[in-house]
Short mmCIF file of C-alpha atoms in Angstrom, two decimals:
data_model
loop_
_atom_site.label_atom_id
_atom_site.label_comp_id
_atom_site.label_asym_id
_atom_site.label_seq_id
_atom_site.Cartn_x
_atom_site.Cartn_y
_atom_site.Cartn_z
CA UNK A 1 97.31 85.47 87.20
CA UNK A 2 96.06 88.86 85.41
CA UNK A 3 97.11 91.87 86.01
CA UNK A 4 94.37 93.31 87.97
CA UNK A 5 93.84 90.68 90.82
CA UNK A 6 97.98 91.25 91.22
CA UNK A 7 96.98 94.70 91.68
CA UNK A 8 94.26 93.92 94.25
CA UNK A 9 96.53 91.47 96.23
CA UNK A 10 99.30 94.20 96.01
CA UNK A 11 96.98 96.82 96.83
CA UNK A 12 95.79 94.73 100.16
CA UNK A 13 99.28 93.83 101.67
CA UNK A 14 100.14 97.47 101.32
CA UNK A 15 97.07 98.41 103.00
CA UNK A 16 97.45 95.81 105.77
CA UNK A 17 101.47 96.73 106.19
CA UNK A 18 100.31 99.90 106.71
CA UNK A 19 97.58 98.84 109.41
CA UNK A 20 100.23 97.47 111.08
CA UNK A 21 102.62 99.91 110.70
CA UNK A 22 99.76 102.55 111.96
CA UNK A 23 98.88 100.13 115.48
CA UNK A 24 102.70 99.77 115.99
CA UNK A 25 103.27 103.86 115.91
CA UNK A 26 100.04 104.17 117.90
CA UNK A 27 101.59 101.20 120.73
CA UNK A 28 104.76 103.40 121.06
CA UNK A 29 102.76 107.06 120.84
CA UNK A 30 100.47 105.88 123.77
CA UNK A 31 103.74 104.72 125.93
CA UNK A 32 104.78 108.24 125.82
CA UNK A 33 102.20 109.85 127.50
CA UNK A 34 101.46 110.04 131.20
CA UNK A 35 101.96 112.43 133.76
CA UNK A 36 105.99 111.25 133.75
CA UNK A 37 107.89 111.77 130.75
CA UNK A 38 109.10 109.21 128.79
CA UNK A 39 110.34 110.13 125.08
CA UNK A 40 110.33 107.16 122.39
CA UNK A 41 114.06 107.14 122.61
CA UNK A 42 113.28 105.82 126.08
CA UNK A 43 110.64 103.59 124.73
CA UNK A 44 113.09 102.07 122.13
CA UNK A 45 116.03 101.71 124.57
CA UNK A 46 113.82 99.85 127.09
CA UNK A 47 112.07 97.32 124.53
CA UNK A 48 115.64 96.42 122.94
CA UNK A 49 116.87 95.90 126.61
CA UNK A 50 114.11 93.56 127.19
CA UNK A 51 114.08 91.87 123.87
CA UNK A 52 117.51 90.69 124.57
CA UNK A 53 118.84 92.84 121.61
CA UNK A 54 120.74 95.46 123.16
CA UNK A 55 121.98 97.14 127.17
CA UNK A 56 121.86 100.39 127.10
CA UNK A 57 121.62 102.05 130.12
CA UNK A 58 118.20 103.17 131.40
CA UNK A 59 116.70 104.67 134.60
CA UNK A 60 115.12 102.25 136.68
CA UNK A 61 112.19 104.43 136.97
CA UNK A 62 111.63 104.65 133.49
CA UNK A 63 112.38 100.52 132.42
CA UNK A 64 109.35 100.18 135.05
CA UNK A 65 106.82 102.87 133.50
CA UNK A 66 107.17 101.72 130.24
CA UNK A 67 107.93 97.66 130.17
CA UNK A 68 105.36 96.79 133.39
CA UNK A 69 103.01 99.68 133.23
CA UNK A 70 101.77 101.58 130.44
CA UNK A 71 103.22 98.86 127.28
CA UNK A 72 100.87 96.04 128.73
CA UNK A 73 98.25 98.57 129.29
CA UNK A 74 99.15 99.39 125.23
CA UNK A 75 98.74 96.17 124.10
CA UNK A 76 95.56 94.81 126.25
CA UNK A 77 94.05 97.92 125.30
CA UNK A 78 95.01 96.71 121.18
CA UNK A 79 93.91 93.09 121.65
CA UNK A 80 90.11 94.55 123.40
CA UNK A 81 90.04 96.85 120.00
CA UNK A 82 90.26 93.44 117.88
CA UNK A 83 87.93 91.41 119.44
CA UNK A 84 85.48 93.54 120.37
CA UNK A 85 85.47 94.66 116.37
CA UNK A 86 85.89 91.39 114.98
CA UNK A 87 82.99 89.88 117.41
CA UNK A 88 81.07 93.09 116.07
CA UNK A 89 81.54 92.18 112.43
CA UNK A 90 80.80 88.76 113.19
CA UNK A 91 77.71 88.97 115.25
CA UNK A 92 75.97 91.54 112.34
CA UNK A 93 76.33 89.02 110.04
CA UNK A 94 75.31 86.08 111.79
CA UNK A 95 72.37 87.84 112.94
CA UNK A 96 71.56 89.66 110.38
CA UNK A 97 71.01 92.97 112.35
CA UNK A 98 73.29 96.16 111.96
CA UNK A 99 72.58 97.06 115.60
CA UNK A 100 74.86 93.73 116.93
CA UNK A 101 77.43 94.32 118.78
CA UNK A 102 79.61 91.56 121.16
CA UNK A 103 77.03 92.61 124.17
CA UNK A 104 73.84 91.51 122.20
CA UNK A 105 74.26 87.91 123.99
CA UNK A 106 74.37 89.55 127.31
CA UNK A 107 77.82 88.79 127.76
CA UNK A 108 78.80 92.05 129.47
CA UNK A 109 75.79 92.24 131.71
CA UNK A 110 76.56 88.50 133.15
CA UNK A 111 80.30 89.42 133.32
CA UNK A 112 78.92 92.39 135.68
CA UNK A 113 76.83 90.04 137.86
CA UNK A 114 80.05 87.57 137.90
CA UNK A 115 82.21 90.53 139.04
CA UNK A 116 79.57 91.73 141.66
CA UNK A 117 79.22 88.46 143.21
CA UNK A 118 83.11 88.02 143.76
CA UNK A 119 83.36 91.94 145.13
CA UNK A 120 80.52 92.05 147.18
CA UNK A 121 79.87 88.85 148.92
CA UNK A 122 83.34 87.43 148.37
CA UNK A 123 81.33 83.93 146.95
CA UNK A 124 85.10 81.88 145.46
CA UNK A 125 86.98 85.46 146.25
CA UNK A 126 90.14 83.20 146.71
CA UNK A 127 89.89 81.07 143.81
CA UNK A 128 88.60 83.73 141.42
CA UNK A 129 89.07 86.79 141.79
CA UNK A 130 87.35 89.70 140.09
CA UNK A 131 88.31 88.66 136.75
CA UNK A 132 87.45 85.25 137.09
CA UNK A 133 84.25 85.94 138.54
CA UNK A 134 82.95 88.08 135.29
CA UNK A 135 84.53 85.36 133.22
CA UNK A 136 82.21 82.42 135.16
CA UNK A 137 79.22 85.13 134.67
CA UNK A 138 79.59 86.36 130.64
CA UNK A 139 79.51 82.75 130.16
CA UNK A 140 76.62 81.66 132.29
CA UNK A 141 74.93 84.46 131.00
CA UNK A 142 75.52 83.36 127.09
CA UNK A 143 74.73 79.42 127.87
CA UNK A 144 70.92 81.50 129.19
CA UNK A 145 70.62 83.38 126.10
CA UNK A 146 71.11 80.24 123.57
CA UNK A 147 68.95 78.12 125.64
CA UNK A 148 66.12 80.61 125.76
CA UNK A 149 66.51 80.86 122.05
CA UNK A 150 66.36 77.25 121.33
CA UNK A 151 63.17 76.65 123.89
CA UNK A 152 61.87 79.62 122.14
CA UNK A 153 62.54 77.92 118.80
CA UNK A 154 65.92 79.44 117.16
CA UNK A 155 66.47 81.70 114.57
CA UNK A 156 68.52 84.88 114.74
CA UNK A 157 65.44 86.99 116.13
CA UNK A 158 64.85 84.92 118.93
CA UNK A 159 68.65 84.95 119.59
CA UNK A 160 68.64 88.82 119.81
CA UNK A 161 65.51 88.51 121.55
CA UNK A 162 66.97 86.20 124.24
CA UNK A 163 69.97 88.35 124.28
CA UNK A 164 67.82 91.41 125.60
CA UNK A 165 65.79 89.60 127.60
CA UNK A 166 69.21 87.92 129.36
CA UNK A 167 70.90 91.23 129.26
CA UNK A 168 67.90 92.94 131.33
CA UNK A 169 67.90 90.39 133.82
CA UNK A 170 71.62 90.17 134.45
CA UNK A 171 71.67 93.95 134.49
CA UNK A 172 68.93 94.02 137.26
CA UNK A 173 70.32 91.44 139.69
CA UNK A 174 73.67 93.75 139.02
CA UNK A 175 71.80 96.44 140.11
CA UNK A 176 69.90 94.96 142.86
CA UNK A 177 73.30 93.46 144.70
CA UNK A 178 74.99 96.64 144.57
CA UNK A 179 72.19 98.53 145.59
CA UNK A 180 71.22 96.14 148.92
CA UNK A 181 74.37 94.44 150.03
CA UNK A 182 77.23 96.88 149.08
CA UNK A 183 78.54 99.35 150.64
CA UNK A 184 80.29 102.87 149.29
CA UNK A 185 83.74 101.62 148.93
CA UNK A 186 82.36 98.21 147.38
CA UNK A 187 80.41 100.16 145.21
CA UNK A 188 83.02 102.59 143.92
CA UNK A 189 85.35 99.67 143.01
CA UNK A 190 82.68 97.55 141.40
CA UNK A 191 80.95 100.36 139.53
CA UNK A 192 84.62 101.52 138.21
CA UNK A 193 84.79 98.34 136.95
CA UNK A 194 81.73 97.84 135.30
CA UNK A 195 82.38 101.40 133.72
CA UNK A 196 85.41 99.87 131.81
CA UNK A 197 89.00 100.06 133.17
CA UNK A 198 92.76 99.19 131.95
CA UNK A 199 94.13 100.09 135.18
CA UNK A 200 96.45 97.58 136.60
CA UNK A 201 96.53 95.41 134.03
CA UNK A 202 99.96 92.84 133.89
CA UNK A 203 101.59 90.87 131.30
CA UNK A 204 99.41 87.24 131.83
CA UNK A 205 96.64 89.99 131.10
CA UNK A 206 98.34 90.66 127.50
CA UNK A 207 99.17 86.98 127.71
CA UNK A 208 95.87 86.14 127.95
CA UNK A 209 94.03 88.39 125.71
CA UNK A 210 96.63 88.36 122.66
CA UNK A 211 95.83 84.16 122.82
CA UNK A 212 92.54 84.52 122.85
CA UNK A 213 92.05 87.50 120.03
CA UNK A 214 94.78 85.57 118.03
CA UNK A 215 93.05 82.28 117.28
CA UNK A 216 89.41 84.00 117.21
CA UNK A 217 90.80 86.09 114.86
CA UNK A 218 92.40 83.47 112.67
CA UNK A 219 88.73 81.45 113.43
CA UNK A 220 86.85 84.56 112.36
CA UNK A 221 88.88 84.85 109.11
CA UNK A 222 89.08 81.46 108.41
CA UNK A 223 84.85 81.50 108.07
CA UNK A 224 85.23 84.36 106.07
CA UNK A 225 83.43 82.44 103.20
CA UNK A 226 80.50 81.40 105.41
CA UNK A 227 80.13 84.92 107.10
CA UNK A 228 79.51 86.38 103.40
CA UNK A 229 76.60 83.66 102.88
CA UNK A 230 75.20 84.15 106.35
CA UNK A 231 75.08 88.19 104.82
CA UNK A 232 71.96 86.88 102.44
CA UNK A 233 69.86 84.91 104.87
CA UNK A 234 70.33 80.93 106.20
CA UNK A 235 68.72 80.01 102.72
CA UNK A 236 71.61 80.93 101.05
CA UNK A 237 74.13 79.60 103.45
CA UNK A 238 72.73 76.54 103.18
CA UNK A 239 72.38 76.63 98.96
CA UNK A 240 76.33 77.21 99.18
CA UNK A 241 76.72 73.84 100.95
CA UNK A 242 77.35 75.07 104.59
CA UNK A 243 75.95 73.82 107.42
CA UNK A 244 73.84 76.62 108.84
CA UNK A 245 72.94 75.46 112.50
CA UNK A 246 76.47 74.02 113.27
CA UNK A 247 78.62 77.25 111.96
CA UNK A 248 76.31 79.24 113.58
CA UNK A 249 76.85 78.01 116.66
CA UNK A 250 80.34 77.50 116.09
CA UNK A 251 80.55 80.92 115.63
CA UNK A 252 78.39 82.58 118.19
CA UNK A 253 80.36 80.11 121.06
CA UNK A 254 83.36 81.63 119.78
CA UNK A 255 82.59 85.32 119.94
CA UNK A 256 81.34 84.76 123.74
CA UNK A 257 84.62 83.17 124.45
CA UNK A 258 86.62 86.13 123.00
CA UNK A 259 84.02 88.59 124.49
CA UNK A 260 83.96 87.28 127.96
CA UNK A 261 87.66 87.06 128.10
CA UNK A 262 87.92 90.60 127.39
CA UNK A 263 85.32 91.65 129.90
CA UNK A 264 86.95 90.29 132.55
CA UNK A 265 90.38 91.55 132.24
CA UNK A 266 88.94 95.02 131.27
CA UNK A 267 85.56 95.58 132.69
CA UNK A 268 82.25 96.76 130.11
CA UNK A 269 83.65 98.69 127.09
CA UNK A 270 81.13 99.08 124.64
CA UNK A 271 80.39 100.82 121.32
CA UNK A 272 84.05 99.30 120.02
CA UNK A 273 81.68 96.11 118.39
CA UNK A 274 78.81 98.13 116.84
CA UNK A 275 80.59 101.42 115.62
CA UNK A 276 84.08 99.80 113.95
CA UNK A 277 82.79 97.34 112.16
CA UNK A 278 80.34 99.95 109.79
CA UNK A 279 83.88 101.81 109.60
CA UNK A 280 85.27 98.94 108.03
CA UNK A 281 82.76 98.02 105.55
CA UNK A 282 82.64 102.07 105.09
CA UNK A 283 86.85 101.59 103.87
CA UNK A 284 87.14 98.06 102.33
CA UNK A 285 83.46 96.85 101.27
CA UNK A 286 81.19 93.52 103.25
CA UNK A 287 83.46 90.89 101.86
CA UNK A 288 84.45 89.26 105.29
CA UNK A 289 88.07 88.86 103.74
CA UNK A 290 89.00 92.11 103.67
CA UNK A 291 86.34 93.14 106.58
CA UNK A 292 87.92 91.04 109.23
CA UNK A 293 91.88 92.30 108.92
CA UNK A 294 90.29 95.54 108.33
CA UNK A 295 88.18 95.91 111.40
CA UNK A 296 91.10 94.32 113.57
CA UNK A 297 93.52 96.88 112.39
CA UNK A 298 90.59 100.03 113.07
CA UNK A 299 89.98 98.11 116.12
CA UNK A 300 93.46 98.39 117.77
CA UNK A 301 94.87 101.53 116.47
CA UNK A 302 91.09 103.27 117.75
CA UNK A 303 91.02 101.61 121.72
CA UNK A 304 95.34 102.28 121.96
CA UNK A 305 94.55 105.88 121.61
CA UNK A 306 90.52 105.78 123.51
CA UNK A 307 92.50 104.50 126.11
CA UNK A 308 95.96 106.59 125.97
CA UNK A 309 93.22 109.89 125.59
CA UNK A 310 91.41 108.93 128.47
CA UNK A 311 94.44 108.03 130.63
CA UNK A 312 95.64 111.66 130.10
CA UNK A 313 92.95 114.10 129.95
CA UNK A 314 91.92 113.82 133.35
CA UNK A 315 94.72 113.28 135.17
CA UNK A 316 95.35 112.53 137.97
CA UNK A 317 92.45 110.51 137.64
CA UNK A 318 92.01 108.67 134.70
CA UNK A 319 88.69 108.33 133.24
CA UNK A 320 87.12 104.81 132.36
CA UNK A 321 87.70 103.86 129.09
CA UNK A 322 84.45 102.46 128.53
CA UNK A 323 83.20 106.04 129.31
CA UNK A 324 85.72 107.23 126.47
CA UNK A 325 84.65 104.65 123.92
CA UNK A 326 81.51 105.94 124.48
CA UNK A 327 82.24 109.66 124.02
CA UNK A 328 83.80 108.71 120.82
CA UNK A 329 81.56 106.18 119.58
CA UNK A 330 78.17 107.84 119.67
CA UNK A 331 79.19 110.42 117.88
CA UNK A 332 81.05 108.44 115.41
CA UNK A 333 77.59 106.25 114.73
CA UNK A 334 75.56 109.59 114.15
CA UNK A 335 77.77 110.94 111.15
CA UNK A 336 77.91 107.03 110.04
CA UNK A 337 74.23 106.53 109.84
CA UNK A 338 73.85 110.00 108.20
CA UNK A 339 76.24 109.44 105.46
CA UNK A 340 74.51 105.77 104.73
CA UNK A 341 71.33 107.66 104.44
CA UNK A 342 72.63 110.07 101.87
CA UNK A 343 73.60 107.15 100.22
CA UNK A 344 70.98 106.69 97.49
#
């Protein structure tokens, strides 16, 4: 091997050690804050406790902030900044459109019809549960979407076609059950929900959400190849010997899995999919390779601190983190577009 592609390979595992490195800081940073005081000494005593590797004596209080509140909180809130980027990444490249993001599919607005259902008229409360019920929804929703685009004849356009189309009607039957069947306390719940929210979240959340982000991930990079040919059109995909139709859908069924997971444990937080993946290609180039690891790594270190930011600044009431993402991401887009346009 030459020099210079020992360089590049160097060059990435450095870069990725210190992605990792950077989410891991970030993880124990975010523990720390809160309206009671933990210090990272605390933080370090409780995980060795835990981990089995040492027993050093901590308050009970504090072993229960930091090991079954605000660490799962951490990590769910690390595991939503992957997907959601990685589905980003992957959905503007399959689709050919900058403005994808995971909610193009209308994912989040069937999750949000799921989750009414189960709040407000209690249809399979028992066996679902709030979570469960967006789940059923996002993925209801997505099996709509494809099937309007294949009656409608395929081809990314009328995919993102379907996908608004879906999304508005989801949105409105949302709308409609809130607005005629619930009543305030229904509605505060359900709308702090939909908003986005990390509150109360549990260990078979993190469970569930670092399985599901894990092998998506691995998926996602494994296709890496095929992602960079879908970049130049079907006709090139196809010239390159993959098959177009089946990776495509391959693909797009995967990103609704890892999306709709993610909107049921944590409600709709958007702007994560469309904004991190142009700050990835901004760093490390298109090349899916590097783009994948890259927006994973953005991905978590940017929703651990969204979240920890929004946890704290209003306290004591926390503010959705789907509102924060928001806040952040809008603004981030702006100076993004205006620095590709002064791009010759």
């Amino acid at each position: 091997m030459s020099s210079a592609p020992r360089r590049r390979r160097l060059l990435g595992l450095l870069l990725v050690t210190a992605g990792v490195a950077a989410v891991g800081l970030s993880v124990a940073a975010a523990i720390t804050l809160g309206p009671a005081d933990v210090s990272l000494v605390n933080v370090r005593d409780v995980l060795l406790n835990h981990l089995g590797l040492a027993d050093i004596p901590v308050r009970a209080v504090e072993d229960a902030i930091v090991w079954e509140e605000r660490l799962p909180r951490a990590l769910t809130a690390a595991a939503i900044g992957v997907g959601l980027g990685i589905c980003g990444a992957v959905l503007q490249s399959l689709l050919l459109n900058p403005l994808a993001d995971p909610f193009v599919l209308g994912i989040s607005s069937g999750a949000s019809t799921g989750a009414v259902v189960i709040g407000v008229f209690g249809l399979g409360g028992s066996a679902l549960g709030l979570s469960g019920g967006a789940f059923v929804g996002a993925i209801l929703a997505f099996g709509l979407v494809i099937l309007l685009a294949r009656l409608s004849g395929g081809g990314t356009d009328r995919v993102i076609l379907a996908g608004v189309a879906g999304t508005q009607l989801f949105s409105a039957l949302t709308s409609f059950a809130i607005f005629a069947f619930a009543d305030s306390d229904e509605t505060r719940g359900v709308m702090f929900w939909l908003l986005g929210s990390l509150e109360g979240v549990r260990w078979d959340d993190v469970v569930l959400c670092a399985v599901v982000v894990l092998v998506g991930t691995a998926l996602c990079f494994g296709y890496a190849h095929a992602l960079d040919a879908f970049s130049f059109g079907d006709e090139v995909a196809a010239s390159l010997g993959i098959a177009v139709g089946r990776v495509r859908m391959l693909l797009l069924v995967l990103t609704a899995v890892i999306t709709a997971t993610l909107v049921s444990v944590a409600g709709a937080v958007g702007f994560v999919g469309l904004v991190l993946p142009h700050a990835a290609r901004f760093l490390v180039g298109p090349r899916h390779a590097r783009l994948v690891p890259a927006t994973a790594l953005i991905g978590a270190v940017f929703m651990v601190w969204v979240d920890a930011v929004s946890r704290v600044a209003f306290q004591p009431t926390p503010l959705p983190v789907g509102v924060g993402t928001a806040l952040v991401g809008v603004p981030a887009f702006v100076l993004i577009l205006l620095r590709k346009r002064r791009v010759p």
